[in-house]
Amino acid sequence: MRRFFSVKDIGNLELALKEAQQVKASPFGDQDLGRNRTAIFIFFNSSLRTRLSSQKAALNLGMNAIVLNVNGDSWKLETEMGVVMDGDKPEHLREAIPVIGSYCDIIGVRSFAGLKDRDFDYAETILEQFCQYSGKPVVSLESATVHPCQAFADLITIDEYWKKRCNELAAAGKTVKKRPKVVLTWAPHPRALPQAVPNSFAQWMLAADVDFVITQPEGYELCEDFTKGAAIEYDQKKAFEGADFIYAKNWSSYTNYGQVLSMDRAWTVDEDKMAVTDNAFFMHCLPVRRNMIVSDAVIDAPTSIVIPEAANRVVSAQVVLRRMLRSLSGENAPLYHV
Ligand code: SN0
């Protein structure tokens, strides 16, 4: 695997989920694979989970992991081509990327959408430059339009909790649905946030074995490249009916690019709305603004799975790094043991 941006990059999802289970059961089983291999994780923006889980995944695989905070520790990097560099950025990505590539085997990049120029963001201009000029496999650690490590961890979490729920229902002699109903709901937030998390979540859910619904206020429709085939329901409470998983997230407008059109707290996920679900699990990628996105009661309830969801970030990152390491070693053996 040379890049990890899209659900397509991971191939068959059932195999990927089996591999995730195996990595989870035996996190140190591949220590030899990463020996003398180095991952460099570059952060243009803040991070807690992504930074720590990527490093932990690399360490579990026996790799060396180096983290660089571009706006803190290094020279500020110019990202636009053809500019006169007479401002506050002493180094251009065009030199920085091949230099970074020469120090490592795998590169991870966090670079949020600027939310000003939609074409620049949606062309994944910065990530594409890393692919082109580093000569190394590149993982998106949330780039302008996608957050695939998060979406993969979300899928792993849904798979685990759905299986548990089905087993419990079957043991109690109750009917078990064939597929879970998963609802992505927009929720209010005081700042303009990227569409990367909901874009990837939609893309991965549409490829997975679930019934997928998106609920949002008018004007918050996401880019169709990611949502084509999803059911859209503008009435949030109606969307929640019979849901098994509620996935809350704020995003800024795609059509009115980068704008905050609403902060309506009628969209906050609360107990009243959760009551019409099928005892749904609550999910969020974190960081989450309590009592904006979700009420304290919902996020503190036993059905809130935000912490195991975050814990699975190590698992998703480890599967991705493992596949990249295997491609580097030219191994073609099955990716998981049956
Ligand atoms: C980021 C986002 O894409 O929405 C990262 C999520 C994994 N979230 C934020 O920037 C939240 C910042 C805030 O002010 O709450």
mmCIF file of C-alpha atoms and ligand atoms in Angstrom:
data_model
loop_
_atom_site.group_PDB
_atom_site.id
_atom_site.type_symbol
_atom_site.label_atom_id
_atom_site.label_comp_id
_atom_site.label_asym_id
_atom_site.label_seq_id
_atom_site.Cartn_x
_atom_site.Cartn_y
_atom_site.Cartn_z
ATOM 1 C CA MET A 1 0.000 0.000 0.000
ATOM 2 C CA ARG A 2 1.562 3.309 -1.154
ATOM 3 C CA ARG A 3 -1.077 5.696 0.160
ATOM 4 C CA PHE A 4 -3.926 5.726 2.631
ATOM 5 C CA PHE A 5 -6.543 8.368 1.838
ATOM 6 C CA SER A 6 -9.675 6.572 0.701
ATOM 7 C CA VAL A 7 -11.669 3.480 1.683
ATOM 8 C CA LYS A 8 -10.559 2.042 -1.670
ATOM 9 C CA ASP A 9 -6.945 2.013 -0.453
ATOM 10 C CA ILE A 10 -7.760 -0.645 2.166
ATOM 11 C CA GLY A 11 -9.513 -3.011 -0.276
ATOM 12 C CA ASN A 12 -11.882 -5.676 1.060
ATOM 13 C CA LEU A 13 -13.394 -4.401 4.327
ATOM 14 C CA GLU A 14 -14.107 -7.836 5.759
ATOM 15 C CA LEU A 15 -10.442 -8.760 5.425
ATOM 16 C CA ALA A 16 -9.426 -5.414 6.909
ATOM 17 C CA LEU A 17 -11.719 -6.016 9.907
ATOM 18 C CA LYS A 18 -10.284 -9.508 10.431
ATOM 19 C CA GLU A 19 -6.797 -8.070 10.300
ATOM 20 C CA ALA A 20 -7.832 -5.417 12.839
ATOM 21 C CA GLN A 21 -9.089 -8.124 15.212
ATOM 22 C CA GLN A 22 -5.818 -9.953 14.841
ATOM 23 C CA VAL A 23 -3.758 -6.821 15.498
ATOM 24 C CA LYS A 24 -5.901 -6.125 18.556
ATOM 25 C CA ALA A 25 -5.477 -9.654 19.899
ATOM 26 C CA SER A 26 -1.726 -9.634 19.289
ATOM 27 C CA PRO A 27 -0.459 -6.030 19.145
ATOM 28 C CA PHE A 28 3.225 -6.990 19.408
ATOM 29 C CA GLY A 29 3.076 -9.923 16.981
ATOM 30 C CA ASP A 30 4.857 -8.038 14.180
ATOM 31 C CA GLN A 31 7.752 -6.411 16.014
ATOM 32 C CA ASP A 32 10.230 -7.697 13.413
ATOM 33 C CA LEU A 33 8.342 -6.078 10.545
ATOM 34 C CA GLY A 34 9.205 -2.553 11.706
ATOM 35 C CA ARG A 35 12.784 -3.175 12.829
ATOM 36 C CA ASN A 36 15.050 -0.365 11.525
ATOM 37 C CA ARG A 37 12.081 1.288 9.811
ATOM 38 C CA THR A 38 11.187 4.875 10.622
ATOM 39 C CA ALA A 39 7.868 6.705 10.419
ATOM 40 C CA ILE A 40 7.779 10.507 10.422
ATOM 41 C CA PHE A 41 4.465 12.068 11.398
ATOM 42 C CA ILE A 42 4.116 15.721 10.358
ATOM 43 C CA PHE A 43 1.540 17.949 12.052
ATOM 44 C CA PHE A 44 0.499 21.267 10.539
ATOM 45 C CA ASN A 45 -2.415 21.320 13.055
ATOM 46 C CA SER A 46 -3.198 20.308 16.629
ATOM 47 C CA SER A 47 -3.751 16.692 17.598
ATOM 48 C CA LEU A 48 -4.110 14.442 20.620
ATOM 49 C CA ARG A 49 -5.429 11.040 19.500
ATOM 50 C CA THR A 50 -3.892 10.992 16.035
ATOM 51 C CA ARG A 51 -0.435 11.918 17.269
ATOM 52 C CA LEU A 52 -0.401 9.442 20.156
ATOM 53 C CA SER A 53 -2.167 6.555 18.420
ATOM 54 C CA SER A 54 0.061 6.796 15.316
ATOM 55 C CA GLN A 55 3.188 6.728 17.482
ATOM 56 C CA LYS A 56 1.841 3.863 19.587
ATOM 57 C CA ALA A 57 0.962 1.872 16.462
ATOM 58 C CA ALA A 58 4.462 2.419 15.042
ATOM 59 C CA LEU A 59 6.084 1.391 18.351
ATOM 60 C CA ASN A 60 3.889 -1.728 18.551
ATOM 61 C CA LEU A 61 5.276 -2.688 15.128
ATOM 62 C CA GLY A 62 8.884 -2.215 16.293
ATOM 63 C CA MET A 63 9.334 0.998 14.268
ATOM 64 C CA ASN A 64 11.011 4.236 15.223
ATOM 65 C CA ALA A 65 8.544 7.126 15.271
ATOM 66 C CA ILE A 66 9.458 10.799 14.872
ATOM 67 C CA VAL A 67 6.909 13.591 15.221
ATOM 68 C CA LEU A 68 7.366 17.084 13.789
ATOM 69 C CA ASN A 69 5.065 19.988 14.634
ATOM 70 C CA VAL A 70 5.483 22.261 11.660
ATOM 71 C CA ASN A 71 4.143 25.410 13.249
ATOM 72 C CA GLY A 72 5.897 24.836 16.563
ATOM 73 C CA ASP A 73 9.329 23.267 16.191
ATOM 74 C CA SER A 74 10.371 23.615 12.547
ATOM 75 C CA TRP A 75 10.648 26.379 9.985
ATOM 76 C CA LYS A 76 7.228 27.543 8.892
ATOM 77 C CA LEU A 77 6.593 25.959 5.509
ATOM 78 C CA GLU A 78 5.288 27.681 2.389
ATOM 79 C CA THR A 79 2.715 25.453 0.690
ATOM 80 C CA GLU A 80 1.753 27.516 -2.387
ATOM 81 C CA MET A 81 3.685 27.213 -5.639
ATOM 82 C CA GLY A 82 5.028 30.233 -7.504
ATOM 83 C CA VAL A 83 4.969 32.715 -4.611
ATOM 84 C CA VAL A 84 7.655 35.250 -3.732
ATOM 85 C CA MET A 85 8.834 34.061 -0.324
ATOM 86 C CA ASP A 86 9.218 37.455 1.330
ATOM 87 C CA GLY A 87 6.869 36.690 4.262
ATOM 88 C CA ASP A 88 7.216 34.711 7.500
ATOM 89 C CA LYS A 89 7.778 31.263 5.909
ATOM 90 C CA PRO A 90 11.492 30.532 5.345
ATOM 91 C CA GLU A 91 11.177 27.071 3.711
ATOM 92 C CA HIS A 92 9.086 25.663 0.854
ATOM 93 C CA LEU A 93 7.362 22.262 0.909
ATOM 94 C CA ARG A 94 9.129 21.517 -2.397
ATOM 95 C CA GLU A 95 12.452 21.176 -0.510
ATOM 96 C CA ALA A 96 11.085 20.079 2.862
ATOM 97 C CA ILE A 97 9.171 17.057 1.512
ATOM 98 C CA PRO A 98 12.083 15.271 -0.235
ATOM 99 C CA VAL A 99 14.310 16.030 2.772
ATOM 100 C CA ILE A 100 11.750 14.449 5.138
ATOM 101 C CA GLY A 101 11.391 11.536 2.703
ATOM 102 C CA SER A 102 15.135 10.910 2.849
ATOM 103 C CA TYR A 103 14.950 10.393 6.631
ATOM 104 C CA CYS A 104 12.142 7.817 6.794
ATOM 105 C CA ASP A 105 10.254 4.891 5.286
ATOM 106 C CA ILE A 106 6.649 6.038 5.833
ATOM 107 C CA ILE A 107 5.205 9.555 6.174
ATOM 108 C CA GLY A 108 1.989 10.579 7.947
ATOM 109 C CA VAL A 109 0.621 14.086 7.382
ATOM 110 C CA ARG A 110 -1.963 16.148 9.234
ATOM 111 C CA SER A 111 -2.967 19.191 7.228
ATOM 112 C CA PHE A 112 -6.487 20.541 7.767
ATOM 113 C CA ALA A 113 -8.556 22.238 5.100
ATOM 114 C CA GLY A 114 -7.960 25.987 4.941
ATOM 115 C CA LEU A 115 -11.733 26.374 4.294
ATOM 116 C CA LYS A 116 -11.117 29.372 2.006
ATOM 117 C CA ASP A 117 -10.430 27.884 -1.442
ATOM 118 C CA ARG A 118 -12.583 24.805 -2.057
ATOM 119 C CA ASP A 119 -10.739 23.758 -5.214
ATOM 120 C CA PHE A 120 -7.348 23.916 -3.449
ATOM 121 C CA ASP A 121 -8.686 21.888 -0.495
ATOM 122 C CA TYR A 122 -10.636 19.316 -2.543
ATOM 123 C CA ALA A 123 -7.645 18.666 -4.838
ATOM 124 C CA GLU A 124 -5.783 17.551 -1.639
ATOM 125 C CA THR A 125 -3.011 19.839 -2.882
ATOM 126 C CA ILE A 126 -0.699 19.391 0.108
ATOM 127 C CA LEU A 127 -1.069 15.599 0.481
ATOM 128 C CA GLU A 128 -0.572 15.117 -3.251
ATOM 129 C CA GLN A 129 2.697 17.043 -3.026
ATOM 130 C CA PHE A 130 3.860 14.689 -0.258
ATOM 131 C CA CYS A 131 3.033 11.714 -2.506
ATOM 132 C CA GLN A 132 4.766 13.246 -5.489
ATOM 133 C CA TYR A 133 7.960 14.560 -3.893
ATOM 134 C CA SER A 134 8.718 12.254 -0.942
ATOM 135 C CA GLY A 135 9.083 8.938 -2.777
ATOM 136 C CA LYS A 136 7.594 7.270 0.331
ATOM 137 C CA PRO A 137 4.170 5.823 1.254
ATOM 138 C CA VAL A 138 1.905 8.555 2.658
ATOM 139 C CA VAL A 139 -0.897 8.282 5.255
ATOM 140 C CA SER A 140 -3.479 11.036 5.690
ATOM 141 C CA LEU A 141 -3.688 11.854 9.401
ATOM 142 C CA GLU A 142 -6.637 14.145 8.535
ATOM 143 C CA SER A 143 -5.950 16.100 5.427
ATOM 144 C CA ALA A 144 -8.140 18.655 3.654
ATOM 145 C CA THR A 145 -10.987 16.303 2.711
ATOM 146 C CA VAL A 146 -10.508 12.992 4.548
ATOM 147 C CA HIS A 147 -9.670 11.398 7.896
ATOM 148 C CA PRO A 148 -9.350 7.716 6.947
ATOM 149 C CA CYS A 149 -7.595 6.493 10.146
ATOM 150 C CA GLN A 150 -10.610 7.820 12.092
ATOM 151 C CA ALA A 151 -13.184 6.286 9.740
ATOM 152 C CA PHE A 152 -11.429 2.906 9.837
ATOM 153 C CA ALA A 153 -11.365 3.018 13.669
ATOM 154 C CA ASP A 154 -15.078 3.944 13.593
ATOM 155 C CA LEU A 155 -15.843 0.932 11.405
ATOM 156 C CA ILE A 156 -13.832 -1.377 13.704
ATOM 157 C CA THR A 157 -15.808 0.000 16.690
ATOM 158 C CA ILE A 158 -19.189 -0.421 14.978
ATOM 159 C CA ASP A 159 -18.280 -3.970 13.953
ATOM 160 C CA GLU A 160 -17.291 -4.878 17.538
ATOM 161 C CA TYR A 161 -20.283 -3.305 19.269
ATOM 162 C CA TRP A 162 -22.780 -4.566 16.712
ATOM 163 C CA LYS A 163 -21.540 -8.141 17.123
ATOM 164 C CA LYS A 164 -21.766 -7.799 20.917
ATOM 165 C CA ARG A 165 -25.289 -6.365 20.687
ATOM 166 C CA CYS A 166 -26.445 -9.137 18.311
ATOM 167 C CA ASN A 167 -25.066 -11.813 20.645
ATOM 168 C CA GLU A 168 -26.852 -10.282 23.631
ATOM 169 C CA LEU A 169 -30.151 -10.037 21.759
ATOM 170 C CA ALA A 170 -29.859 -13.604 20.453
ATOM 171 C CA ALA A 171 -29.059 -14.892 23.964
ATOM 172 C CA ALA A 172 -32.203 -13.130 25.253
ATOM 173 C CA GLY A 173 -34.249 -14.766 22.468
ATOM 174 C CA LYS A 174 -34.952 -11.395 20.792
ATOM 175 C CA THR A 175 -35.000 -10.670 17.059
ATOM 176 C CA VAL A 176 -31.732 -9.555 15.580
ATOM 177 C CA LYS A 177 -31.613 -7.098 12.657
ATOM 178 C CA LYS A 178 -29.554 -8.076 9.618
ATOM 179 C CA ARG A 179 -27.676 -4.789 9.465
ATOM 180 C CA PRO A 180 -27.284 -1.934 11.933
ATOM 181 C CA LYS A 181 -28.797 1.473 11.189
ATOM 182 C CA VAL A 182 -26.008 4.062 11.429
ATOM 183 C CA VAL A 183 -26.899 7.771 11.523
ATOM 184 C CA LEU A 184 -24.421 10.586 10.903
ATOM 185 C CA THR A 185 -25.855 13.741 12.443
ATOM 186 C CA TRP A 186 -24.632 17.314 12.082
ATOM 187 C CA ALA A 187 -24.488 19.102 15.459
ATOM 188 C CA PRO A 188 -23.755 22.727 16.384
ATOM 189 C CA HIS A 189 -20.298 24.161 17.100
ATOM 190 C CA PRO A 190 -18.979 27.703 17.607
ATOM 191 C CA ARG A 191 -16.233 27.499 14.931
ATOM 192 C CA ALA A 192 -15.946 26.540 11.259
ATOM 193 C CA LEU A 193 -14.700 22.933 11.103
ATOM 194 C CA PRO A 194 -13.575 20.879 8.093
ATOM 195 C CA GLN A 195 -15.713 18.256 6.328
ATOM 196 C CA ALA A 196 -12.940 15.623 6.490
ATOM 197 C CA VAL A 197 -14.383 13.511 9.333
ATOM 198 C CA PRO A 198 -17.961 13.306 7.944
ATOM 199 C CA ASN A 199 -16.654 12.824 4.366
ATOM 200 C CA SER A 200 -14.601 9.795 5.377
ATOM 201 C CA PHE A 201 -17.250 8.435 7.734
ATOM 202 C CA ALA A 202 -19.828 8.568 4.914
ATOM 203 C CA GLN A 203 -17.436 6.994 2.428
ATOM 204 C CA TRP A 204 -16.588 4.106 4.779
ATOM 205 C CA MET A 205 -20.183 3.503 5.921
ATOM 206 C CA LEU A 206 -21.400 3.369 2.314
ATOM 207 C CA ALA A 207 -18.804 0.683 1.626
ATOM 208 C CA ALA A 208 -19.696 -1.257 4.802
ATOM 209 C CA ASP A 209 -22.572 -3.625 5.572
ATOM 210 C CA VAL A 210 -24.822 -1.035 7.288
ATOM 211 C CA ASP A 211 -27.918 1.065 6.564
ATOM 212 C CA PHE A 212 -26.595 4.608 6.454
ATOM 213 C CA VAL A 213 -28.519 7.864 6.967
ATOM 214 C CA ILE A 214 -27.193 11.436 7.112
ATOM 215 C CA THR A 215 -29.170 14.141 8.904
ATOM 216 C CA GLN A 216 -28.235 17.820 8.652
ATOM 217 C CA PRO A 217 -29.833 21.255 8.371
ATOM 218 C CA GLU A 218 -30.394 22.653 4.859
ATOM 219 C CA GLY A 219 -27.153 24.088 3.473
ATOM 220 C CA TYR A 220 -24.938 21.468 5.149
ATOM 221 C CA GLU A 221 -25.031 18.908 2.306
ATOM 222 C CA LEU A 222 -21.604 17.271 1.969
ATOM 223 C CA CYS A 223 -19.703 16.729 -1.281
ATOM 224 C CA GLU A 224 -21.500 14.043 -3.309
ATOM 225 C CA ASP A 225 -18.225 12.302 -4.126
ATOM 226 C CA PHE A 226 -18.389 11.023 -0.543
ATOM 227 C CA THR A 227 -22.132 10.711 0.106
ATOM 228 C CA LYS A 228 -23.616 9.356 -3.130
ATOM 229 C CA GLY A 229 -26.037 6.573 -2.208
ATOM 230 C CA ALA A 230 -26.657 7.723 1.380
ATOM 231 C CA ALA A 231 -30.212 8.379 2.583
ATOM 232 C CA ILE A 232 -30.588 12.066 3.547
ATOM 233 C CA GLU A 233 -33.161 13.066 6.195
ATOM 234 C CA TYR A 234 -33.507 16.727 7.190
ATOM 235 C CA ASP A 235 -35.701 15.905 10.214
ATOM 236 C CA GLN A 236 -33.147 14.857 12.843
ATOM 237 C CA LYS A 237 -35.585 13.087 15.158
ATOM 238 C CA LYS A 238 -37.058 11.100 12.277
ATOM 239 C CA ALA A 239 -33.539 10.084 11.238
ATOM 240 C CA PHE A 240 -32.843 8.840 14.779
ATOM 241 C CA GLU A 241 -35.857 6.462 14.827
ATOM 242 C CA GLY A 242 -34.682 2.865 15.179
ATOM 243 C CA ALA A 243 -30.994 3.823 14.926
ATOM 244 C CA ASP A 244 -28.324 1.514 16.381
ATOM 245 C CA PHE A 245 -25.425 3.984 16.176
ATOM 246 C CA ILE A 246 -25.562 7.786 16.373
ATOM 247 C CA TYR A 247 -22.396 9.434 15.043
ATOM 248 C CA ALA A 248 -22.362 13.160 15.820
ATOM 249 C CA LYS A 249 -20.081 15.696 14.167
ATOM 250 C CA ASN A 250 -20.049 19.336 13.265
ATOM 251 C CA TRP A 251 -18.872 20.501 9.860
ATOM 252 C CA SER A 252 -18.911 23.814 8.034
ATOM 253 C CA SER A 253 -20.883 24.240 4.818
ATOM 254 C CA TYR A 254 -19.516 22.654 1.633
ATOM 255 C CA THR A 255 -21.821 24.538 -0.733
ATOM 256 C CA ASN A 256 -21.303 27.894 0.998
ATOM 257 C CA TYR A 257 -17.704 26.871 1.453
ATOM 258 C CA GLY A 258 -16.297 27.050 4.991
ATOM 259 C CA GLN A 259 -19.215 29.090 6.366
ATOM 260 C CA VAL A 260 -21.037 28.525 9.678
ATOM 261 C CA LEU A 261 -24.703 28.779 8.676
ATOM 262 C CA SER A 262 -26.220 27.680 11.981
ATOM 263 C CA MET A 263 -25.380 27.191 15.660
ATOM 264 C CA ASP A 264 -28.869 25.938 16.425
ATOM 265 C CA ARG A 265 -28.713 23.953 19.652
ATOM 266 C CA ALA A 266 -31.962 22.247 18.718
ATOM 267 C CA TRP A 267 -29.524 19.932 16.846
ATOM 268 C CA THR A 268 -27.543 19.027 19.999
ATOM 269 C CA VAL A 269 -27.762 15.262 20.618
ATOM 270 C CA ASP A 270 -29.727 14.836 23.867
ATOM 271 C CA GLU A 271 -31.600 12.117 25.777
ATOM 272 C CA ASP A 272 -34.925 13.121 24.240
ATOM 273 C CA LYS A 273 -33.629 12.317 20.743
ATOM 274 C CA MET A 274 -31.704 9.218 21.845
ATOM 275 C CA ALA A 275 -35.002 7.890 23.273
ATOM 276 C CA VAL A 276 -36.403 7.253 19.756
ATOM 277 C CA THR A 277 -33.371 5.163 18.744
ATOM 278 C CA ASP A 278 -33.018 1.419 19.234
ATOM 279 C CA ASN A 279 -30.902 1.983 22.387
ATOM 280 C CA ALA A 280 -28.252 3.378 20.057
ATOM 281 C CA PHE A 281 -24.580 3.672 20.872
ATOM 282 C CA PHE A 282 -23.263 7.237 20.791
ATOM 283 C CA MET A 283 -20.060 7.963 18.840
ATOM 284 C CA HIS A 284 -17.883 11.025 18.182
ATOM 285 C CA CYS A 285 -14.304 11.280 16.912
ATOM 286 C CA LEU A 286 -13.310 13.711 19.738
ATOM 287 C CA PRO A 287 -12.456 16.377 20.729
ATOM 288 C CA VAL A 288 -16.105 17.068 21.514
ATOM 289 C CA ARG A 289 -17.725 20.221 22.865
ATOM 290 C CA ARG A 290 -20.090 19.078 25.605
ATOM 291 C CA ASN A 291 -23.578 20.564 25.577
ATOM 292 C CA MET A 292 -23.003 21.921 22.058
ATOM 293 C CA ILE A 293 -22.562 18.663 20.126
ATOM 294 C CA VAL A 294 -23.911 16.313 22.812
ATOM 295 C CA SER A 295 -25.461 16.641 26.261
ATOM 296 C CA ASP A 296 -23.518 15.456 29.317
ATOM 297 C CA ALA A 297 -26.180 12.807 29.968
ATOM 298 C CA VAL A 298 -25.720 11.192 26.527
ATOM 299 C CA ILE A 299 -21.924 11.216 26.457
ATOM 300 C CA ASP A 300 -21.745 9.961 30.064
ATOM 301 C CA ALA A 301 -24.305 7.168 29.509
ATOM 302 C CA PRO A 302 -23.181 3.498 29.324
ATOM 303 C CA THR A 303 -24.159 3.503 25.612
ATOM 304 C CA SER A 304 -21.529 6.154 24.856
ATOM 305 C CA ILE A 305 -18.566 4.409 23.189
ATOM 306 C CA VAL A 306 -16.350 7.425 22.486
ATOM 307 C CA ILE A 307 -13.461 6.053 24.571
ATOM 308 C CA PRO A 308 -13.254 2.558 22.994
ATOM 309 C CA GLU A 309 -13.698 4.324 19.637
ATOM 310 C CA ALA A 310 -10.620 6.464 20.377
ATOM 311 C CA ALA A 311 -8.730 3.390 21.638
ATOM 312 C CA ASN A 312 -9.332 1.721 18.276
ATOM 313 C CA ARG A 313 -7.322 4.501 16.612
ATOM 314 C CA VAL A 314 -4.191 2.516 17.528
ATOM 315 C CA VAL A 315 -5.647 -0.551 15.819
ATOM 316 C CA SER A 316 -6.584 1.212 12.572
ATOM 317 C CA ALA A 317 -3.208 2.987 12.395
ATOM 318 C CA GLN A 318 -1.407 -0.283 13.078
ATOM 319 C CA VAL A 319 -3.214 -2.126 10.268
ATOM 320 C CA VAL A 320 -2.330 0.675 7.849
ATOM 321 C CA LEU A 321 1.350 0.874 8.882
ATOM 322 C CA ARG A 322 1.582 -2.925 8.857
ATOM 323 C CA ARG A 323 0.333 -3.067 5.276
ATOM 324 C CA MET A 324 2.756 -0.361 4.196
ATOM 325 C CA LEU A 325 5.655 -2.145 5.909
ATOM 326 C CA ARG A 326 4.698 -5.381 4.208
ATOM 327 C CA SER A 327 4.668 -3.684 0.802
ATOM 328 C CA LEU A 328 8.101 -2.215 1.567
ATOM 329 C CA SER A 329 9.410 -5.709 2.404
ATOM 330 C CA GLY A 330 7.789 -7.102 -0.734
ATOM 331 C CA GLU A 331 5.683 -9.560 1.252
ATOM 332 C CA ASN A 332 2.583 -10.911 -0.391
ATOM 333 C CA ALA A 333 1.512 -13.465 2.202
ATOM 334 C CA PRO A 334 -2.101 -13.271 3.442
ATOM 335 C CA LEU A 335 -2.691 -10.182 5.548
ATOM 336 C CA TYR A 336 -4.336 -12.107 8.364
ATOM 337 C CA HIS A 337 -4.205 -15.590 9.836
ATOM 338 C CA VAL A 338 -7.528 -17.437 9.694
HETATM 339 C C1 SN0 B 1 -11.100 18.721 13.891
HETATM 340 C C2 SN0 B 1 -12.154 18.532 12.800
HETATM 341 O O1 SN0 B 1 -11.816 18.136 11.665
HETATM 342 O O2 SN0 B 1 -13.326 18.770 13.070
HETATM 343 C C3 SN0 B 1 -10.411 17.423 14.222
HETATM 344 C C4 SN0 B 1 -11.285 16.251 14.535
HETATM 345 C C5 SN0 B 1 -10.554 14.938 14.621
HETATM 346 N N1 SN0 B 1 -11.731 19.244 15.073
HETATM 347 C C6 SN0 B 1 -11.462 20.436 15.577
HETATM 348 O O3 SN0 B 1 -10.655 21.166 15.031
HETATM 349 C C7 SN0 B 1 -12.193 20.852 16.833
HETATM 350 C C8 SN0 B 1 -11.675 22.148 17.389
HETATM 351 C C9 SN0 B 1 -12.652 22.827 18.332
HETATM 352 O O4 SN0 B 1 -12.506 24.048 18.463
HETATM 353 O O5 SN0 B 1 -13.537 22.220 18.944
#
